[in-house]
Coordinates of C-alpha atoms (C1' of nucleotides) in Angstrom, one line a residue:
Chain S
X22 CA 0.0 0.0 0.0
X23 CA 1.4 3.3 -0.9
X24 CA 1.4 6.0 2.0
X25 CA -0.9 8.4 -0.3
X26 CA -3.9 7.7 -2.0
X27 CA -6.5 10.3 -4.0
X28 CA -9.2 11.7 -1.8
X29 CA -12.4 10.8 -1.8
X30 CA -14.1 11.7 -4.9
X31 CA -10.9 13.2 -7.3
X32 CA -8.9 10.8 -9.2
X33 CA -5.8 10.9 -11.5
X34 CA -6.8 11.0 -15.3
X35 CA -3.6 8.7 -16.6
X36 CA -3.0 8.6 -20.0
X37 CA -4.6 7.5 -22.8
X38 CA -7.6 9.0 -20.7
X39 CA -5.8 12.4 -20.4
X40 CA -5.0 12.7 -23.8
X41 CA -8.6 12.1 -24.4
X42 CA -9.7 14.6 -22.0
X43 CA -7.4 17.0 -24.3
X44 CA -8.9 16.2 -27.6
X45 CA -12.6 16.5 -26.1
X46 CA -11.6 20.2 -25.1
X47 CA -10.2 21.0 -28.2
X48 CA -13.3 19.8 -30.0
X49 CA -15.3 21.7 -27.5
X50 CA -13.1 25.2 -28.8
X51 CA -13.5 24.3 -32.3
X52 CA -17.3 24.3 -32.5
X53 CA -18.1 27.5 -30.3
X54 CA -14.7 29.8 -31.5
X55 CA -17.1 29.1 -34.5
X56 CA -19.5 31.1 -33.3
X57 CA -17.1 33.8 -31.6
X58 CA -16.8 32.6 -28.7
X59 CA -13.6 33.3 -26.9
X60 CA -11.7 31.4 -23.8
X61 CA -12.2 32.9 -20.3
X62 CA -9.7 31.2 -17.2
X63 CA -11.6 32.6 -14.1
X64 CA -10.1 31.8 -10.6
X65 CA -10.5 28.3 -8.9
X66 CA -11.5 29.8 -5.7
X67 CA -13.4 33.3 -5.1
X68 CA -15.3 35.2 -2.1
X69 CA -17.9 32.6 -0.6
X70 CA -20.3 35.3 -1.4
X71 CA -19.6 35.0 -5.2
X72 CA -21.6 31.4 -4.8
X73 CA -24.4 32.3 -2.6
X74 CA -26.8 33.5 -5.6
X75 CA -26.8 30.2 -6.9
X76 CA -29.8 29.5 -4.2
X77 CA -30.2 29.4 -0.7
X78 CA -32.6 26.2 -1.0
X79 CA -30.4 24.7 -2.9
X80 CA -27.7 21.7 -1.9
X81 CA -24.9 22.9 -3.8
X82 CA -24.9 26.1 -1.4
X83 CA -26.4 24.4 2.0
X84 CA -23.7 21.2 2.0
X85 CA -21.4 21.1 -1.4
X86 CA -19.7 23.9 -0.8
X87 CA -16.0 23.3 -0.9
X88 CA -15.3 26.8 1.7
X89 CA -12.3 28.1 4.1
X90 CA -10.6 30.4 5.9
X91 CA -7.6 32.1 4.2
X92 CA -4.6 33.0 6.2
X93 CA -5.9 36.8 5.8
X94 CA -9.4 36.2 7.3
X95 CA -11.0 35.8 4.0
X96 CA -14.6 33.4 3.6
X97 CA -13.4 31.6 0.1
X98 CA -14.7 29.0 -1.4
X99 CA -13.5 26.9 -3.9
X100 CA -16.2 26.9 -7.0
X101 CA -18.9 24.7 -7.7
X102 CA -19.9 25.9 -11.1
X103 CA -18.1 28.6 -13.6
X104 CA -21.3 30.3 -14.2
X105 CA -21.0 32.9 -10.7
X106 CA -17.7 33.3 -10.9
X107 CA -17.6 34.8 -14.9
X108 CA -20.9 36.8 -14.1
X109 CA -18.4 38.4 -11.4
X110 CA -16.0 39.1 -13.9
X111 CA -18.3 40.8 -16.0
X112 CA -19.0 43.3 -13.3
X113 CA -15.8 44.0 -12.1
X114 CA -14.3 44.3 -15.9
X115 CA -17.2 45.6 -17.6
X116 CA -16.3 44.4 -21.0
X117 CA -18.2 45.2 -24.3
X118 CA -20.9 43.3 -24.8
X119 CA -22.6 41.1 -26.1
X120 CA -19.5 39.3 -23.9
X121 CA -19.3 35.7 -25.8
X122 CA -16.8 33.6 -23.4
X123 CA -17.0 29.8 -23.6
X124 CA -14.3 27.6 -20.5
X125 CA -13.3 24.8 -19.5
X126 CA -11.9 23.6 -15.7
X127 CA -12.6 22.0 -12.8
X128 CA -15.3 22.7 -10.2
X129 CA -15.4 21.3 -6.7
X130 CA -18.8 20.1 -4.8
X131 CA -18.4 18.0 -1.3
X132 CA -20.8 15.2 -2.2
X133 CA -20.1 11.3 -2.0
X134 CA -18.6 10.0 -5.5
X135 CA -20.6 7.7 -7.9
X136 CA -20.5 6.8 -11.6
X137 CA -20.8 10.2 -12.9
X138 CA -20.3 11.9 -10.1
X139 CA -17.1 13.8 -8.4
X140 CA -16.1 16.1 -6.2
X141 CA -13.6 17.0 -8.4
X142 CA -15.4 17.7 -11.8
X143 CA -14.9 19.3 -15.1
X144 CA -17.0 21.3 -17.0
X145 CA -16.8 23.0 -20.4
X146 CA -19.2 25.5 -21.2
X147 CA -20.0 29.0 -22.4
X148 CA -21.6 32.2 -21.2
X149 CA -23.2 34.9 -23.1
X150 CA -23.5 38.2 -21.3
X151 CA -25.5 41.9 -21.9
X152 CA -28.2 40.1 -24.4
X153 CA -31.4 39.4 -24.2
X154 CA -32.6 38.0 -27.6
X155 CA -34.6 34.6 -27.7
X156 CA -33.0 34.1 -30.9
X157 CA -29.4 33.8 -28.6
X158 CA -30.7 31.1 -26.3
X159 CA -31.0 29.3 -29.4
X160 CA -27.8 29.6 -31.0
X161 CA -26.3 28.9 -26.9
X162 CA -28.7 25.3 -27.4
X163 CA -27.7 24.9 -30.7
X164 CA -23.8 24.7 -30.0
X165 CA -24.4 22.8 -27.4
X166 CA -26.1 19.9 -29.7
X167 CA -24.1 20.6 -31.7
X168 CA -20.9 19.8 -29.8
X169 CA -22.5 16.5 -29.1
X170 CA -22.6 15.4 -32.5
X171 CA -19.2 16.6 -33.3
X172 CA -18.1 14.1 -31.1
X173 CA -20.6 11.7 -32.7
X174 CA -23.1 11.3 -29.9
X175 CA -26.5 10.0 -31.4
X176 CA -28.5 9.2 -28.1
X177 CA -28.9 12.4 -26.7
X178 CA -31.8 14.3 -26.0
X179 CA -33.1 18.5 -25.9
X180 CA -35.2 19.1 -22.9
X181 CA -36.6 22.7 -23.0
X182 CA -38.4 24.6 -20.2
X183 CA -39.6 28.1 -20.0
X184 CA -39.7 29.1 -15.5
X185 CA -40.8 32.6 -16.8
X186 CA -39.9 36.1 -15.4
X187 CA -39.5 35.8 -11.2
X188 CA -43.1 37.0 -10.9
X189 CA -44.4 34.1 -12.6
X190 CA -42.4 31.7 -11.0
X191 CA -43.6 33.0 -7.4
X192 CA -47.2 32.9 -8.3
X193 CA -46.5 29.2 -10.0
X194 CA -44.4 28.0 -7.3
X195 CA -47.1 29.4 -4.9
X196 CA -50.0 27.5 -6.5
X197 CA -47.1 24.4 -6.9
X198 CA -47.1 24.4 -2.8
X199 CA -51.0 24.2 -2.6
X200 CA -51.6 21.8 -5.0
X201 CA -48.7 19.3 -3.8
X202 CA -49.5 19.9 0.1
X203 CA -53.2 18.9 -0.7
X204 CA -52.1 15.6 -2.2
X205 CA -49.1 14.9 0.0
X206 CA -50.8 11.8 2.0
X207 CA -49.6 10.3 -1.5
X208 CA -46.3 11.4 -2.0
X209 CA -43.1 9.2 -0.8
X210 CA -41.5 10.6 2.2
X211 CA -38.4 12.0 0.1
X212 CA -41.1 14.0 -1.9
X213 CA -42.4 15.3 1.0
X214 CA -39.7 16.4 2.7
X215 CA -38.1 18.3 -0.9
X216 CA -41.8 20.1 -0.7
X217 CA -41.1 21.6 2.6
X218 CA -37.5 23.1 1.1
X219 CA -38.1 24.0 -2.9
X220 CA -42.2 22.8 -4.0
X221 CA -40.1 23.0 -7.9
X222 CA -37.4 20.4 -7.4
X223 CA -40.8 17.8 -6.0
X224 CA -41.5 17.8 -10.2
X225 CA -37.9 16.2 -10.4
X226 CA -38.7 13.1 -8.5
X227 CA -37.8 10.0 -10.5
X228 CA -39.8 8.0 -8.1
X229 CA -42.7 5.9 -9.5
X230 CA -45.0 6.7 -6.2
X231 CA -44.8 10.6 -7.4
X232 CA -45.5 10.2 -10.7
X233 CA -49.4 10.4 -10.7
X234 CA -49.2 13.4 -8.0
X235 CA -46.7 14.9 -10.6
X236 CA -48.4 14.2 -13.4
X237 CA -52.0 16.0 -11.8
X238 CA -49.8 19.0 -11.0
X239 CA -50.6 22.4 -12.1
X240 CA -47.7 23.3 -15.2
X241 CA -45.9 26.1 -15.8
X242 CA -47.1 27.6 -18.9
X243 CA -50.3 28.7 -17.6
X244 CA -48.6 31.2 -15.3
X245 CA -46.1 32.6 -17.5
X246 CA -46.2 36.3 -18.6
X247 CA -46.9 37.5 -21.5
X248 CA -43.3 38.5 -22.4
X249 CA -42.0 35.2 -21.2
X250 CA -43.9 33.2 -23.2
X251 CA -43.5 35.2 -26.2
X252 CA -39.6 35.1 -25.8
X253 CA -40.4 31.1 -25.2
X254 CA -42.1 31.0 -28.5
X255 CA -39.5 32.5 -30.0
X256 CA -36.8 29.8 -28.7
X257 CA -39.0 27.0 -30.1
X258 CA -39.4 28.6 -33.3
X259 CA -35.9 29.3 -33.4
X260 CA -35.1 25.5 -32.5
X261 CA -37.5 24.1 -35.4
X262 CA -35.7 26.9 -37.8
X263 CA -32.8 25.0 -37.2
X264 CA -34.3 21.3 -37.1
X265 CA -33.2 20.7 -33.8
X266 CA -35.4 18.6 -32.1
X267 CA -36.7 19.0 -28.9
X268 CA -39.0 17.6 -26.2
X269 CA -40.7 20.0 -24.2
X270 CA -40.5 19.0 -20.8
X271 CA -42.7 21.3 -17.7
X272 CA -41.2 19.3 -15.1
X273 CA -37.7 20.0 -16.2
X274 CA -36.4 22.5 -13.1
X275 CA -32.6 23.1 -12.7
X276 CA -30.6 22.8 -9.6
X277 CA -29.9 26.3 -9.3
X278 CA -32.3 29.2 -8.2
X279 CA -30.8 32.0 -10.8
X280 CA -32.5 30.7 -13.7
X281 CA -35.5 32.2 -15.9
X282 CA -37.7 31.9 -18.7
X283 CA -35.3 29.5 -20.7
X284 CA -33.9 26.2 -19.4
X285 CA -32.6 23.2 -21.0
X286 CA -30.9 19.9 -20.6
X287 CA -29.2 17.1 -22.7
X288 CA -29.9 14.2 -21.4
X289 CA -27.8 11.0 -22.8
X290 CA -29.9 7.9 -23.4
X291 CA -27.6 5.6 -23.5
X292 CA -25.8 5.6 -20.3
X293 CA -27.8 3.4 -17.9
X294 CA -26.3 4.5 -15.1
X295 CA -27.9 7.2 -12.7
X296 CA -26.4 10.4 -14.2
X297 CA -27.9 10.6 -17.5
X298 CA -28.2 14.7 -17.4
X299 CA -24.6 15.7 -19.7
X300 CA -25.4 19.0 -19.6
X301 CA -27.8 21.8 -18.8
X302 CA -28.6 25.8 -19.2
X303 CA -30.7 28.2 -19.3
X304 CA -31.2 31.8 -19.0
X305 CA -29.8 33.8 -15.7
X306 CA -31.0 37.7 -16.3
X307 CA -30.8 38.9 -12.6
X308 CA -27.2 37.3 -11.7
X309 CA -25.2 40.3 -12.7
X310 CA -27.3 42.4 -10.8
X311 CA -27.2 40.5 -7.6
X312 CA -23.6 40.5 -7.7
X313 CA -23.5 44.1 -7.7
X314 CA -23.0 44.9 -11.4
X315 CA -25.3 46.5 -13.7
X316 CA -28.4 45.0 -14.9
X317 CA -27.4 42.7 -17.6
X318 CA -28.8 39.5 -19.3
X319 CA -27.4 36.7 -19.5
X320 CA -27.4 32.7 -21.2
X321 CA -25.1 30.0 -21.0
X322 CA -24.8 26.2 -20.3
X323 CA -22.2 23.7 -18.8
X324 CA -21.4 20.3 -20.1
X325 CA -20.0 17.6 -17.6
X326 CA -16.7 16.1 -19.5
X327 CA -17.2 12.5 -17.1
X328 CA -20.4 12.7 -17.6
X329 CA -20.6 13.1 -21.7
X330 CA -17.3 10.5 -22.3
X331 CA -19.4 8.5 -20.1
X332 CA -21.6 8.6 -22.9
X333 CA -19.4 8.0 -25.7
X334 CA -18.4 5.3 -23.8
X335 CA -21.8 3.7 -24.3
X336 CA -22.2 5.1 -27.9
X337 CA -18.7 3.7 -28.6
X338 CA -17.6 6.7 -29.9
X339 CA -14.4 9.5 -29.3
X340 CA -12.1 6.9 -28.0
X341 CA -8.9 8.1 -27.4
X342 CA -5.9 7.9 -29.5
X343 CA -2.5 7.3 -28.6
X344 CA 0.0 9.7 -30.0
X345 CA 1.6 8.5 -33.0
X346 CA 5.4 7.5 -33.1
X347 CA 7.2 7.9 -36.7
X348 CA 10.6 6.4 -35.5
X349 CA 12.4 4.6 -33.2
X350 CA 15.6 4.9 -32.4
X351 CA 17.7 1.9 -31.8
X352 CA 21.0 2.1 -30.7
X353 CA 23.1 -0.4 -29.2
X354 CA 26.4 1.4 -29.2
X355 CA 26.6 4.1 -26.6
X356 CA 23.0 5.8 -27.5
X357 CA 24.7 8.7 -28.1
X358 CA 24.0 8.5 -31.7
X359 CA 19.7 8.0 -30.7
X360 CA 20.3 11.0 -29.1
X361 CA 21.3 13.1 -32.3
X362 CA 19.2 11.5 -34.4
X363 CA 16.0 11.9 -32.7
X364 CA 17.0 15.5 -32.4
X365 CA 16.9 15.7 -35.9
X366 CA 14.3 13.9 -36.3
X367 CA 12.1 16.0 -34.3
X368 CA 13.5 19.0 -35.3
X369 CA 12.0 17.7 -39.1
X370 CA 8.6 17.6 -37.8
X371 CA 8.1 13.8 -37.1
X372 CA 8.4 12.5 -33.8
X373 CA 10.7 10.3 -32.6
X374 CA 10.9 8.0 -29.5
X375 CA 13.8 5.6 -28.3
X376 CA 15.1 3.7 -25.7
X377 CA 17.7 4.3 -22.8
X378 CA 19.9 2.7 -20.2
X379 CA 21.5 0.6 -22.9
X380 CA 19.2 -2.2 -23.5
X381 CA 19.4 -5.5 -25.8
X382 CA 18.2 -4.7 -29.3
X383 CA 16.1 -7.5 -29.0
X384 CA 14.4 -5.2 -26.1
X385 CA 14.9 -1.8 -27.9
X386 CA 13.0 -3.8 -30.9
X387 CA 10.1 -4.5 -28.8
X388 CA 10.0 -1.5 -27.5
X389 CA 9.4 0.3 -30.8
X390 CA 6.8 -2.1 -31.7
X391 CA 5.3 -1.5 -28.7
X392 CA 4.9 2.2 -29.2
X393 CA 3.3 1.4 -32.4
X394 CA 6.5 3.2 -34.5
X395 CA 6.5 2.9 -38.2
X396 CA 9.7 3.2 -38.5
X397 CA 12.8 1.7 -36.5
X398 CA 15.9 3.6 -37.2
X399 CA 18.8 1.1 -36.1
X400 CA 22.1 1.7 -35.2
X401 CA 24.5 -1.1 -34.8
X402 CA 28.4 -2.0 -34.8
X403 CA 28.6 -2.0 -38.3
X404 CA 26.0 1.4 -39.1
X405 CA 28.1 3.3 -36.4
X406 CA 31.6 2.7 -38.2
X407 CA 30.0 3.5 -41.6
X408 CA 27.9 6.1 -40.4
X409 CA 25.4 4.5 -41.8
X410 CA 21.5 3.4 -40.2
X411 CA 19.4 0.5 -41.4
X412 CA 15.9 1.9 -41.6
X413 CA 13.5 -0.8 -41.4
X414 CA 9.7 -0.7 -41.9
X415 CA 8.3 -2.3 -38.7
X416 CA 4.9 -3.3 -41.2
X417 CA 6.5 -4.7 -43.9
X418 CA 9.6 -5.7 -41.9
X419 CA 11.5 -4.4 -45.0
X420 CA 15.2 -2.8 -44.6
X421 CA 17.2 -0.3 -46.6
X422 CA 20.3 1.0 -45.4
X423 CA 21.2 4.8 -45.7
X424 CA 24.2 7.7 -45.0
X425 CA 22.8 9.2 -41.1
X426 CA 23.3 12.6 -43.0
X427 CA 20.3 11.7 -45.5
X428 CA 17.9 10.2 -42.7
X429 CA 15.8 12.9 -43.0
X430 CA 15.6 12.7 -46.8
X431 CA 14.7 9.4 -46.9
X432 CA 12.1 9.8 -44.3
X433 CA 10.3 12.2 -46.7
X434 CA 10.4 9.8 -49.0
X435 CA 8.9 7.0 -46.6
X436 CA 6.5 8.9 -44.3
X437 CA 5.8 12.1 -46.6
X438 CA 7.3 15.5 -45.7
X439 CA 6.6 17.5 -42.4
X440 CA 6.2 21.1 -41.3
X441 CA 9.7 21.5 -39.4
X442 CA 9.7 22.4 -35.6
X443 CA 10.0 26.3 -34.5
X444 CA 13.5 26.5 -33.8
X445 CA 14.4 27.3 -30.9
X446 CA 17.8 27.1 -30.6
Chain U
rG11 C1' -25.5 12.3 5.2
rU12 C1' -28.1 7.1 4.5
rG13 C1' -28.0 2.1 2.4
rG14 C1' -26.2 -2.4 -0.8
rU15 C1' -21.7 -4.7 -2.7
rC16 C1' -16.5 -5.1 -2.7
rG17 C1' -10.9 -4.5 -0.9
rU18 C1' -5.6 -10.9 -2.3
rA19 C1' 0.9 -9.4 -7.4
rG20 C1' 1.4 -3.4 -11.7
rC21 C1' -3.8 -4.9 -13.9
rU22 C1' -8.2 -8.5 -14.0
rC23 C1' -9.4 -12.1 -10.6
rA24 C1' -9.5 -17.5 -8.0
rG25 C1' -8.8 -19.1 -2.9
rC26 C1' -13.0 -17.3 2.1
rC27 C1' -19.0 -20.6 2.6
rC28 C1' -16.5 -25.6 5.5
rG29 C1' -9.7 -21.9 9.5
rG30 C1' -4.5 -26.3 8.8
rU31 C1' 2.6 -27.2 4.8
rU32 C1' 6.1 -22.4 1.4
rA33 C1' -1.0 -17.9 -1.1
rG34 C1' -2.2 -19.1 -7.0
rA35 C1' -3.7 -18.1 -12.4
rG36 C1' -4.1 -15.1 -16.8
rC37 C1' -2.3 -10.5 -18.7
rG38 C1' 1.7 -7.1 -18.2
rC39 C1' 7.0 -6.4 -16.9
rU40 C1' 12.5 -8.3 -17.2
rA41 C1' 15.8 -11.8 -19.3
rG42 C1' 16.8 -16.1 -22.3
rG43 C1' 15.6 -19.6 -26.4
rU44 C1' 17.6 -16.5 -31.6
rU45 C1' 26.1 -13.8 -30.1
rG46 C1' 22.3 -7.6 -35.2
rU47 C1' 16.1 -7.3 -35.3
rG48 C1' 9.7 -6.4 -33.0
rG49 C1' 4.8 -9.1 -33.4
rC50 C1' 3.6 -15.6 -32.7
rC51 C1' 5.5 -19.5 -29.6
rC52 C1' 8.5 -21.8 -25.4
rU53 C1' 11.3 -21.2 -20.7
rA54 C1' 12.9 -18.7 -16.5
rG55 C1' 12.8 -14.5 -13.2
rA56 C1' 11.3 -10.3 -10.5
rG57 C1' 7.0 -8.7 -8.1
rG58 C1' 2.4 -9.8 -2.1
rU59 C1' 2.6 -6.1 5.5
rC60 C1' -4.0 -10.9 1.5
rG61 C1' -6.6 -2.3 2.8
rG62 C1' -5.4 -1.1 8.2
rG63 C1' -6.3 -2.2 13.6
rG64 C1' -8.2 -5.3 17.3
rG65 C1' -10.4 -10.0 18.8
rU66 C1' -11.5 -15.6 18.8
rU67 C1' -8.2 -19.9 18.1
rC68 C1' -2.9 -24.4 19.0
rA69 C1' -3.4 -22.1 14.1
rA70 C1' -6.7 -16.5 10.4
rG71 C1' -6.3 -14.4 3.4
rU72 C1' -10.5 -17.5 5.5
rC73 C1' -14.6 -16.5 11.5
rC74 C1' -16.1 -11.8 14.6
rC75 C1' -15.8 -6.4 15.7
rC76 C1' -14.0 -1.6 14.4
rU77 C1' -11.9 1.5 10.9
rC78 C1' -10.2 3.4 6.1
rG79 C1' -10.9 3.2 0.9
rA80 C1' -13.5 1.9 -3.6
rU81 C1' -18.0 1.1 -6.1
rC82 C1' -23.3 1.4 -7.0
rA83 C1' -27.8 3.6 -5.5
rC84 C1' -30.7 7.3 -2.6
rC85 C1' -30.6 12.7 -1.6
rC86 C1' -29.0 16.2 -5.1
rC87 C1' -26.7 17.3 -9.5
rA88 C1' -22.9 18.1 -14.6

RNA sequence: GUGGUCGUAGCUCAGCCCGGUUAGAGCGCUAGGUUGUGGCCCUAGAGGUCGGGGGUUCAAGUCCCCUCGAUCACCCCA
């Protein structure tokens, strides 16, 4: 047993995972930089206060929150979401706007791990700040699906959900309350007690005793303004303009009190395990304002990175690929010669891999098949007197021998030519 | 925070029910078979406080208690 372990609910990402984490974010840059979105790196940590607007009912504040004392005194808390901590840096920056920002990082929650689930999680997402257009919560869905099927998800589903303005979501959450109090007698005891905290999260119960009380339950559509459900009108239309289909869903709530009008989930089908929400949005108009900034709109969504390769786990899809090696270096004289050449080699543009503390061939042999090399570049008794390397195709097995000075020649002729390294010597 | 399952070699696991020489297998790793050549095959080797602590016993990987960790689920959420 080794004297350290990972705490509870963070793990190392080892390669070829990590290499796969990288690829996934690079995907993730290449569809919204499309749209003109640009990379924000906010803080890990910020004020405790910074969080607090994310709900007062809800868990993430009352239990998750990762918080300490600094050695100044300070209340800081390490971040559970990105969304807070950009709409902060909107107000103390004050950028032009419409502010389109897309990230990607870790956020911390103290809950128990499970499949899916950490308290060390990554996120990418994207905000957009100072507008207010219908039409943008549908471009902010649309990148979002269509990030997914860049990575060549199939299985995953639109949820959309209007809450309306915070006057229509008091008056519906009131009339929520009522109607679920009257028919609690039927509700399970976890139902009950989620009533008593937030009446809008009972809707989320996944429990088959709630589901006629849920089903009978007054919906949200009837109490929605008349600007809300115009601007909700206009995100459907906007979603069929596109032919992005949808399943409108007026039990879909969010975990997070800042919402309105618009919110939306992807929910992967084919992961059978509990977490089948990849990702999730919505519209957060006051959150500016409550973090002392001017009033400002705002849109964005987060998508969990375990979460979605989970996914393409069970699609089959985005595995990872190892790094390709173009040569191997053999060397069985002093390696001094490996070292040159794969300097070289590098320096052209191809990489190059080889093997130290002066092993058998036989060993440096496997090695380079191991690594999945094309090429093994050997140098032997005989090659090092000539100066000279046998070049030998490790799928055909076939050799040719050539003058060390025209490697790189030769390798243009083999593996195509290569955009040379910067320089930096 | 609550509950189920599980911790034996680097990895995947057998052995535990029914306690009894020196704890096994496959894969991986190292070396050799092949004095200059990878994959396939054969042989050998290295590698273990049986998660940790306590208890029962002549004797514990095996039975009991505690604890730590993992995992899955609930709560909640990405």
């Amino acid at each position: 047993m080794p004297s350290f372990q990972t705490s509870p609910g963070t793990r190392d990402i080892l390669p070829p995972q990590a290499g796969r984490w990288r690829a996934f974010s690079t995907v993730f840059a290449d569809v919204v930089e499309s749209a003109g979105y640009q990379c924000v790196i906010p803080p890990m940590f910020e004020e405790l206060g910074v969080f607090l607007r994310l709900g007062d009912a809800t868990d993430v504040v009352t239990k998750e929150m990762y918080d300490f004392e600094d050695k100044g005194g300070r209340h800081i808390a390490l971040r559970p979401e990105h969304t807070a901590g950009i709409c902060r840096a909107f107000a103390q920056h004050r950028p032009a706007t419409p502010w389109k920002v897309w990230y990607s990082g870790s956020n911390f929650r103290y809950e128990k791990a499970q499949a899916g689930r950490y308290r060390q999680f990554d996120q990418v997402g994207i905000e957009v700040l100072g507008a207010s257009d219908p039409l943008l919560d549908v471009e902010v869905i649309a990148l979002g699906w269509q990030f997914f099927a860049a990575l060549g998800l199939r299985s995953v589903e639109l949820m959309v959900n209007s809450l309306g303005d915070p006057g229509d979501r008091a008056a519906y959450i009131d009339a929520l309350r009522s109607y679920l109090t009257s028919q609690s007698g039927q509700l399970s005891e976890e139902a009950r007690a989620t009533l008593e905290r937030n009446p809008l999260r009972v809707l989320d119960s996944k429990r088959p005793q709630d589901a006629s009380v849920i089903a009978g339950a007054p919906t949200i559509d009837a109490y929605l303004s008349n600007d809300a459900r115009e601007h909700f009108a206009s995100v459907i239309a906007g979603l069929d303009a596109l032919g992005i289909p949808y399943r409108v869903n007026t039990g879909l709530v969010r975990g997070l009190d800042y919402y309105q009008r618009t919110v939306f989930e992807f929910v992967a089908t084919a992961l059978d395990n509990a977490q089948t929400a990849v990702g999730g949005g919505g519209r957060y108009d006051g959150l500016v304002e409550d973090l002392g900034g001017p009033a400002t709109a705002g849109v964005g969504f987060a998508l969990g990175v375990d979460r979605t390769l989970l996914a393409c786990d069970s699609e089959d899809v985005f595995a990872g690929e190892s790094p390709l090696v173009d040569v191997f270096v053999v060397d069985v004289i002093d390696g001094m010669t490996a070292l040159t050449l794969c300097d070289a080699v590098r320096a052209a543009g191809y990489t190059a891999d080889r093997a130290f503390d002066g092993r058998s061939m036989k060993s440096q042999m496997k090695s380079a098949d191991r690594c999945g090399a094309s090429i093994a570049v050997i140098i032997g008794a005989d090659e090092a007197s000539a100066g000279t390397c046998t070049v030998r195709d490790l799928s055909t097995s076939e050799q040719t021998v050539v003058q060390q000075s025209e490697l790189i020649q030769h390798l243009t002729l083999v593996l195509g030519a290569r955009t040379p390294r910067r320089n930096t010597q």
